[in-house]
Coordinates of C-alpha atoms in Angstrom, one line a residue:
M27 CA -30.4 -14.5 -33.7
S28 CA -29.5 -11.5 -35.9
L29 CA -28.6 -8.3 -34.0
N30 CA -29.2 -4.8 -35.1
I31 CA -25.5 -4.0 -35.4
S32 CA -24.0 -1.5 -37.8
F33 CA -20.4 -0.3 -38.5
I34 CA -19.7 3.4 -38.7
K35 CA -16.5 4.5 -40.4
Y36 CA -14.5 6.7 -38.0
E37 CA -14.2 10.4 -38.5
D38 CA -12.3 12.9 -36.3
S39 CA -15.7 14.0 -34.8
H40 CA -16.0 10.5 -33.3
S41 CA -12.9 10.8 -31.1
Q42 CA -14.9 11.3 -27.9
A43 CA -17.3 8.4 -28.7
W44 CA -14.3 6.2 -29.5
E45 CA -12.5 6.9 -26.2
S46 CA -15.8 6.6 -24.3
V47 CA -16.2 3.1 -25.6
N48 CA -12.6 2.3 -24.6
Q49 CA -13.0 3.5 -21.1
A50 CA -16.3 1.7 -20.7
T51 CA -14.8 -1.6 -21.8
N52 CA -11.3 -1.5 -20.1
A53 CA -9.7 -1.5 -23.5
T54 CA -5.8 -1.4 -23.7
F55 CA -3.6 1.4 -25.0
L56 CA -3.4 -0.4 -28.3
T57 CA -6.8 1.0 -29.3
S58 CA -6.4 4.5 -27.9
I59 CA -6.5 7.4 -30.4
N60 CA -3.0 8.5 -29.4
W61 CA -1.6 5.0 -30.1
I62 CA -3.4 4.7 -33.4
N63 CA -2.1 8.1 -34.5
F64 CA 1.4 6.9 -33.6
Q65 CA 0.9 3.8 -35.8
K66 CA -0.2 6.0 -38.6
S67 CA 3.0 8.0 -38.3
L68 CA 4.9 4.8 -38.9
G69 CA 3.2 4.4 -42.2
K70 CA 0.8 1.6 -41.4
E71 CA -2.3 1.2 -43.4
V72 CA -5.2 1.4 -40.9
E73 CA -8.9 1.8 -40.8
M74 CA -11.3 2.5 -37.9
Y75 CA -14.9 1.8 -37.3
L76 CA -17.3 2.3 -34.4
I77 CA -19.8 -0.5 -33.7
Q78 CA -23.4 0.7 -33.2
Y79 CA -26.3 -1.1 -31.7
N80 CA -29.8 0.5 -31.7
G81 CA -28.3 3.9 -32.3
E82 CA -25.7 3.6 -29.5
F83 CA -22.0 3.0 -29.8
I84 CA -21.1 -0.2 -27.9
G85 CA -17.7 -1.0 -29.5
N86 CA -14.9 -0.1 -31.9
F87 CA -12.7 -1.7 -34.4
Y88 CA -9.1 -0.6 -35.0
I89 CA -7.7 -2.5 -38.0
E90 CA -4.2 -2.7 -39.4
I91 CA -3.9 -4.1 -43.0
F92 CA -0.9 -6.1 -44.0
R93 CA -0.1 -6.8 -47.7
R94 CA 2.9 -9.1 -47.8
K95 CA 4.0 -11.5 -50.5
I96 CA 2.0 -14.4 -49.2
A97 CA 0.4 -13.1 -46.0
K98 CA -2.3 -10.6 -46.8
Y99 CA -4.7 -9.9 -43.9
A100 CA -6.5 -7.4 -41.7
Y101 CA -5.7 -7.5 -38.1
S102 CA -7.3 -5.9 -35.0
P103 CA -4.9 -5.9 -32.1
Y104 CA -6.8 -6.7 -28.9
G105 CA -9.9 -6.0 -30.8
P106 CA -12.7 -5.6 -31.5
V107 CA -13.4 -3.7 -28.4
F108 CA -17.0 -4.1 -27.2
G109 CA -19.4 -4.1 -24.3
L110 CA -22.6 -6.3 -24.4
S111 CA -24.3 -5.1 -21.3
K112 CA -26.8 -3.0 -23.3
I113 CA -27.9 -6.0 -25.4
N114 CA -30.5 -7.7 -23.3
L115 CA -32.1 -10.2 -25.7
G116 CA -31.3 -13.4 -23.8
G117 CA -29.7 -16.5 -25.4
N118 CA -26.0 -16.6 -26.2
I119 CA -25.3 -12.9 -26.9
L120 CA -21.6 -13.5 -27.3
A121 CA -22.2 -16.0 -30.1
D122 CA -24.8 -13.8 -31.8
F123 CA -22.5 -10.7 -31.5
F124 CA -19.5 -12.5 -33.0
N125 CA -21.6 -14.0 -35.8
E126 CA -22.4 -10.5 -36.9
I127 CA -18.8 -9.4 -36.5
K128 CA -17.7 -12.4 -38.6
K129 CA -20.0 -11.6 -41.5
W130 CA -18.7 -8.0 -41.5
E131 CA -15.1 -9.1 -41.3
F132 CA -15.5 -11.5 -44.2
K133 CA -17.0 -8.7 -46.4
F134 CA -14.3 -6.2 -45.3
A135 CA -11.4 -8.6 -46.2
T136 CA -13.0 -9.8 -49.4
E137 CA -13.5 -6.2 -50.7
R138 CA -9.7 -5.6 -50.1
N139 CA -8.6 -8.8 -51.6
L140 CA -7.1 -10.1 -48.3
N141 CA -6.7 -13.8 -47.3
C142 CA -8.3 -13.5 -43.8
F143 CA -9.4 -11.2 -41.0
R144 CA -7.5 -11.7 -37.8
I145 CA -8.5 -10.7 -34.3
D146 CA -7.5 -11.3 -30.7
P147 CA -10.2 -9.8 -28.5
L148 CA -10.0 -9.5 -24.8
V149 CA -12.3 -12.4 -24.4
L150 CA -11.5 -15.0 -21.7
A151 CA -10.2 -18.3 -22.9
E152 CA -13.2 -20.2 -21.5
N153 CA -15.2 -18.6 -24.3
L154 CA -13.1 -20.0 -27.1
P155 CA -15.6 -22.8 -28.0
T156 CA -18.2 -20.2 -28.5
L157 CA -16.1 -18.2 -31.0
K158 CA -15.1 -21.4 -32.8
S159 CA -18.7 -22.4 -33.1
V160 CA -19.4 -19.3 -35.3
G161 CA -16.6 -20.0 -37.6
Y162 CA -13.3 -18.7 -36.2
V163 CA -10.1 -20.7 -36.4
Q164 CA -7.1 -20.3 -34.2
S165 CA -4.3 -18.3 -35.9
M166 CA -0.9 -19.9 -36.5
A167 CA 0.9 -16.6 -36.1
P168 CA 1.5 -14.9 -32.7
T169 CA -0.6 -11.8 -32.0
Q170 CA -0.9 -9.9 -28.7
A171 CA -0.2 -11.7 -25.4
K172 CA -2.6 -14.6 -24.9
Y173 CA -1.5 -15.3 -21.4
V174 CA -1.0 -12.2 -19.3
W175 CA 0.4 -11.6 -15.8
Q176 CA -1.5 -8.9 -13.9
I177 CA -1.1 -7.3 -10.5
D178 CA -3.7 -5.5 -8.5
I179 CA -1.7 -2.5 -7.2
Q180 CA -4.5 -1.0 -5.1
K181 CA -3.2 -2.9 -2.1
D182 CA -0.9 -1.1 0.3
E183 CA 2.9 -1.4 -0.3
E184 CA 3.3 -3.7 2.7
Q185 CA 0.8 -6.2 1.2
L186 CA 2.3 -6.0 -2.3
L187 CA 5.7 -6.9 -0.9
A188 CA 4.2 -9.7 1.1
D189 CA 2.6 -11.1 -2.0
M190 CA 5.9 -11.3 -3.8
K191 CA 8.2 -14.3 -3.8
K192 CA 11.1 -14.1 -1.3
V193 CA 13.7 -13.7 -4.1
A194 CA 11.9 -10.6 -5.3
R195 CA 11.9 -9.0 -1.9
Y196 CA 15.6 -9.9 -1.4
N197 CA 16.7 -8.4 -4.7
I198 CA 14.7 -5.2 -4.1
R199 CA 16.6 -4.7 -0.8
N200 CA 19.9 -5.9 -2.3
S201 CA 19.7 -3.4 -5.2
A202 CA 18.8 -0.5 -3.1
K203 CA 21.6 -1.3 -0.6
A204 CA 24.1 -1.5 -3.5
G205 CA 23.2 2.1 -4.4
I206 CA 21.2 1.3 -7.6
V207 CA 18.7 4.1 -8.3
V208 CA 15.7 4.3 -10.7
E209 CA 15.1 7.3 -12.9
K210 CA 12.1 8.2 -15.1
A211 CA 13.3 9.2 -18.6
N212 CA 12.7 12.6 -19.9
S213 CA 15.1 12.8 -22.9
V214 CA 15.8 11.2 -26.2
E215 CA 19.3 10.4 -25.0
Q216 CA 17.8 8.2 -22.2
V217 CA 15.5 6.5 -24.8
K218 CA 18.7 5.7 -26.8
E219 CA 20.3 4.2 -23.6
F220 CA 17.2 2.1 -23.1
Y221 CA 17.5 0.8 -26.7
K222 CA 21.0 -0.4 -26.0
I223 CA 19.7 -2.3 -23.0
L224 CA 16.8 -3.7 -24.9
S225 CA 19.1 -4.8 -27.8
S226 CA 21.3 -6.7 -25.3
T227 CA 18.3 -8.5 -24.0
T228 CA 16.7 -9.4 -27.4
Q229 CA 20.0 -10.7 -28.7
R230 CA 20.6 -12.8 -25.6
H231 CA 17.1 -14.4 -25.7
D232 CA 16.6 -14.3 -29.5
F233 CA 13.5 -12.1 -29.1
A234 CA 12.1 -9.9 -31.9
S235 CA 12.2 -6.2 -31.4
F236 CA 11.7 -2.8 -33.0
S237 CA 14.2 -0.2 -34.2
E238 CA 15.6 2.7 -32.1
E239 CA 13.6 5.1 -34.2
Y240 CA 10.4 3.3 -33.1
F241 CA 11.0 4.1 -29.5
I242 CA 12.1 7.7 -30.1
K243 CA 8.9 8.3 -32.2
Q244 CA 6.9 6.8 -29.4
F245 CA 8.6 9.1 -26.8
E246 CA 7.9 12.1 -29.1
N247 CA 4.3 11.3 -30.1
I248 CA 2.2 9.7 -27.3
G249 CA 2.9 12.0 -24.4
S250 CA 2.0 10.7 -20.9
M251 CA 1.3 7.2 -22.3
F252 CA 5.0 6.7 -22.6
N253 CA 6.7 6.0 -19.3
L254 CA 10.3 4.8 -19.4
Y255 CA 12.1 3.7 -16.2
L256 CA 15.9 3.2 -16.0
A257 CA 17.9 1.6 -13.3
K258 CA 21.3 3.2 -12.8
F259 CA 24.5 1.9 -11.1
N260 CA 27.7 3.8 -10.8
G261 CA 26.7 6.2 -13.6
Q262 CA 25.6 3.5 -16.0
Y263 CA 22.1 2.5 -17.0
I264 CA 21.8 -1.3 -16.5
S265 CA 18.1 -2.1 -16.7
G266 CA 15.0 -0.5 -18.2
A267 CA 11.3 -0.9 -18.5
L268 CA 8.9 0.8 -20.9
V269 CA 5.4 1.1 -19.4
N270 CA 2.5 2.4 -21.6
T271 CA -0.4 3.7 -19.5
Y272 CA -4.0 4.0 -20.4
G273 CA -7.2 4.1 -18.4
T274 CA -6.5 2.6 -15.0
T275 CA -3.6 0.3 -16.1
G276 CA 0.1 0.4 -16.7
Y277 CA 1.3 -2.0 -19.4
Y278 CA 4.9 -3.3 -19.3
S279 CA 5.5 -3.5 -23.0
H280 CA 9.3 -3.7 -23.4
G281 CA 12.3 -4.1 -21.1
G282 CA 15.5 -5.8 -20.2
S283 CA 18.9 -5.6 -18.7
L284 CA 22.5 -5.6 -19.8
N285 CA 24.2 -8.9 -20.4
N286 CA 26.7 -8.5 -17.6
K287 CA 26.9 -11.2 -14.9
E288 CA 28.7 -8.9 -12.5
L289 CA 25.9 -6.4 -12.7
Q290 CA 23.1 -8.9 -12.8
K291 CA 24.0 -10.3 -9.4
Y292 CA 22.3 -7.2 -7.9
G293 CA 18.9 -8.1 -9.4
A294 CA 18.3 -4.4 -10.4
S295 CA 15.3 -5.3 -12.5
Y296 CA 13.4 -6.2 -9.3
L297 CA 14.0 -2.8 -7.8
L298 CA 13.1 -1.3 -11.2
H299 CA 9.7 -2.9 -11.3
W300 CA 9.0 -2.1 -7.7
E301 CA 9.6 1.5 -8.4
V302 CA 7.3 1.2 -11.4
I303 CA 4.6 -0.2 -9.2
K304 CA 5.0 2.6 -6.6
D305 CA 5.0 5.3 -9.3
L306 CA 1.8 3.8 -10.9
K307 CA 0.1 3.7 -7.5
K308 CA 1.1 7.3 -6.8
N309 CA -0.4 8.4 -10.1
G310 CA -3.8 6.7 -9.5
F311 CA -3.4 3.5 -11.5
S312 CA -5.0 0.4 -10.1
T313 CA -3.4 -2.4 -12.2
Y314 CA 0.0 -3.3 -13.5
N315 CA -0.2 -5.6 -16.5
M316 CA 3.2 -7.2 -17.1
W317 CA 2.2 -8.5 -20.5
G318 CA 2.9 -12.0 -21.8
I319 CA 4.0 -15.1 -19.9
V320 CA 4.3 -18.8 -20.4
P321 CA 1.0 -20.3 -19.0
E322 CA 1.0 -22.3 -15.8
G323 CA 1.8 -26.0 -16.5
K324 CA 3.7 -25.3 -19.7
S325 CA 7.4 -24.8 -20.4
V326 CA 9.4 -23.6 -23.5
N327 CA 13.0 -23.9 -24.4
N328 CA 13.7 -20.2 -25.0
G329 CA 14.2 -17.0 -23.0
M330 CA 10.5 -16.5 -22.5
Q331 CA 10.6 -19.1 -19.7
G332 CA 12.9 -17.1 -17.5
V333 CA 11.1 -13.8 -18.3
S334 CA 7.8 -15.5 -17.3
E335 CA 9.2 -16.8 -14.0
F336 CA 10.6 -13.3 -13.3
K337 CA 7.2 -11.7 -13.7
K338 CA 5.4 -14.2 -11.6
R339 CA 7.7 -13.5 -8.6
F340 CA 6.0 -10.1 -8.1
G341 CA 2.7 -11.7 -7.1
G342 CA -0.5 -11.3 -9.1
Q343 CA -2.5 -13.6 -11.3
E344 CA -2.5 -15.2 -14.8
I345 CA -5.3 -14.1 -17.1
D346 CA -5.9 -16.2 -20.3
Y347 CA -7.5 -14.9 -23.4
V348 CA -8.7 -16.6 -26.6
G349 CA -5.7 -15.5 -28.5
G350 CA -5.4 -14.9 -32.2
L351 CA -8.4 -16.0 -34.3
D352 CA -8.9 -15.9 -38.1
I353 CA -11.8 -15.7 -40.4
P354 CA -10.5 -17.3 -43.7
V355 CA -11.7 -15.5 -46.8
N356 CA -10.2 -17.1 -49.9
V357 CA -8.1 -20.2 -51.0
N358 CA -4.9 -18.3 -50.5
Y359 CA -5.4 -18.4 -46.8
K360 CA -4.4 -22.1 -46.8
L361 CA -1.0 -21.2 -48.1
Q362 CA -0.6 -18.3 -45.7
R363 CA -1.6 -20.6 -42.8
L364 CA 0.8 -23.3 -43.9
M365 CA 3.6 -20.7 -44.0
E366 CA 2.8 -19.3 -40.6
T367 CA 2.5 -22.8 -39.1
Y368 CA 6.1 -23.4 -40.1
I369 CA 7.6 -19.9 -39.4
Y370 CA 6.1 -19.5 -35.9
R371 CA 6.3 -23.1 -34.8
K372 CA 8.6 -22.2 -31.9
D373 CA 6.5 -19.2 -30.8
R374 CA 3.2 -21.0 -29.9
Y375 CA 2.5 -22.3 -26.4

């Protein structure tokens, strides 16, 4: 079935409509106006469109365009954002909707001489067969977190602690008893201290990361969406967590601890995230999204396994999304896909 969907190029006058779509669909901070403006400040090539159905905005499309030597593609992080409750035509509305999206994506990428259009919408994994049926193929490159750990923090503190694993509760008490305190950053100097901690973690686990400038610019540009928490012991920052807030959710986007066995015995990161949860609750947020994990029943031979186990000790639930999906556009996509299959062979699970 063909739906009466149109795509309206974003203008500044659409900002309220854009944010209204985000709030109505529980979109993440990655498609907020503030975050998109931050991405523009980094020099990214971006485009924005609102999705309209029968004269009403029901979704939006934030698109980043990458033009590398081999990999040339459009990418919509955790997008497109959409709500289908106002389309009451019966049948498989999800399939009909994405069939229209696919046709527009193909035209968009073709006009810009790109190899493919890549998305990773917040669509539950159970719907993957539907999206494949209209022509999407799974991306060989990692995108946003496909498997997410999420905690409902509307419960009272006593219940939240009860839902945690015993080791989490122990380390929260142990860290507090040892004199570790948690601060909320309010200066560039603290952001720089966080970057030292983050660098220690990324090197230890061989994770990819961003530059120090990236975090400083974030601190300077996105206002209250940037929330940096630091655990301090004997005058030294030893653990940190960057939490981006949007809507009713706090997102744990970056974090880590110093590579020091003597300090790590206190388990300061447990106290750190407990203070994050309490602060989010105090400020009216209902959900703590701890971002990516290794899914239940799978294991990997890298640092992500330990990070995943750490997050799961706080209680909560795993949410699985469809992950990265591509619409191939030209023959060059085959070479790009082959390259990405090899380069990211250790990052898929």
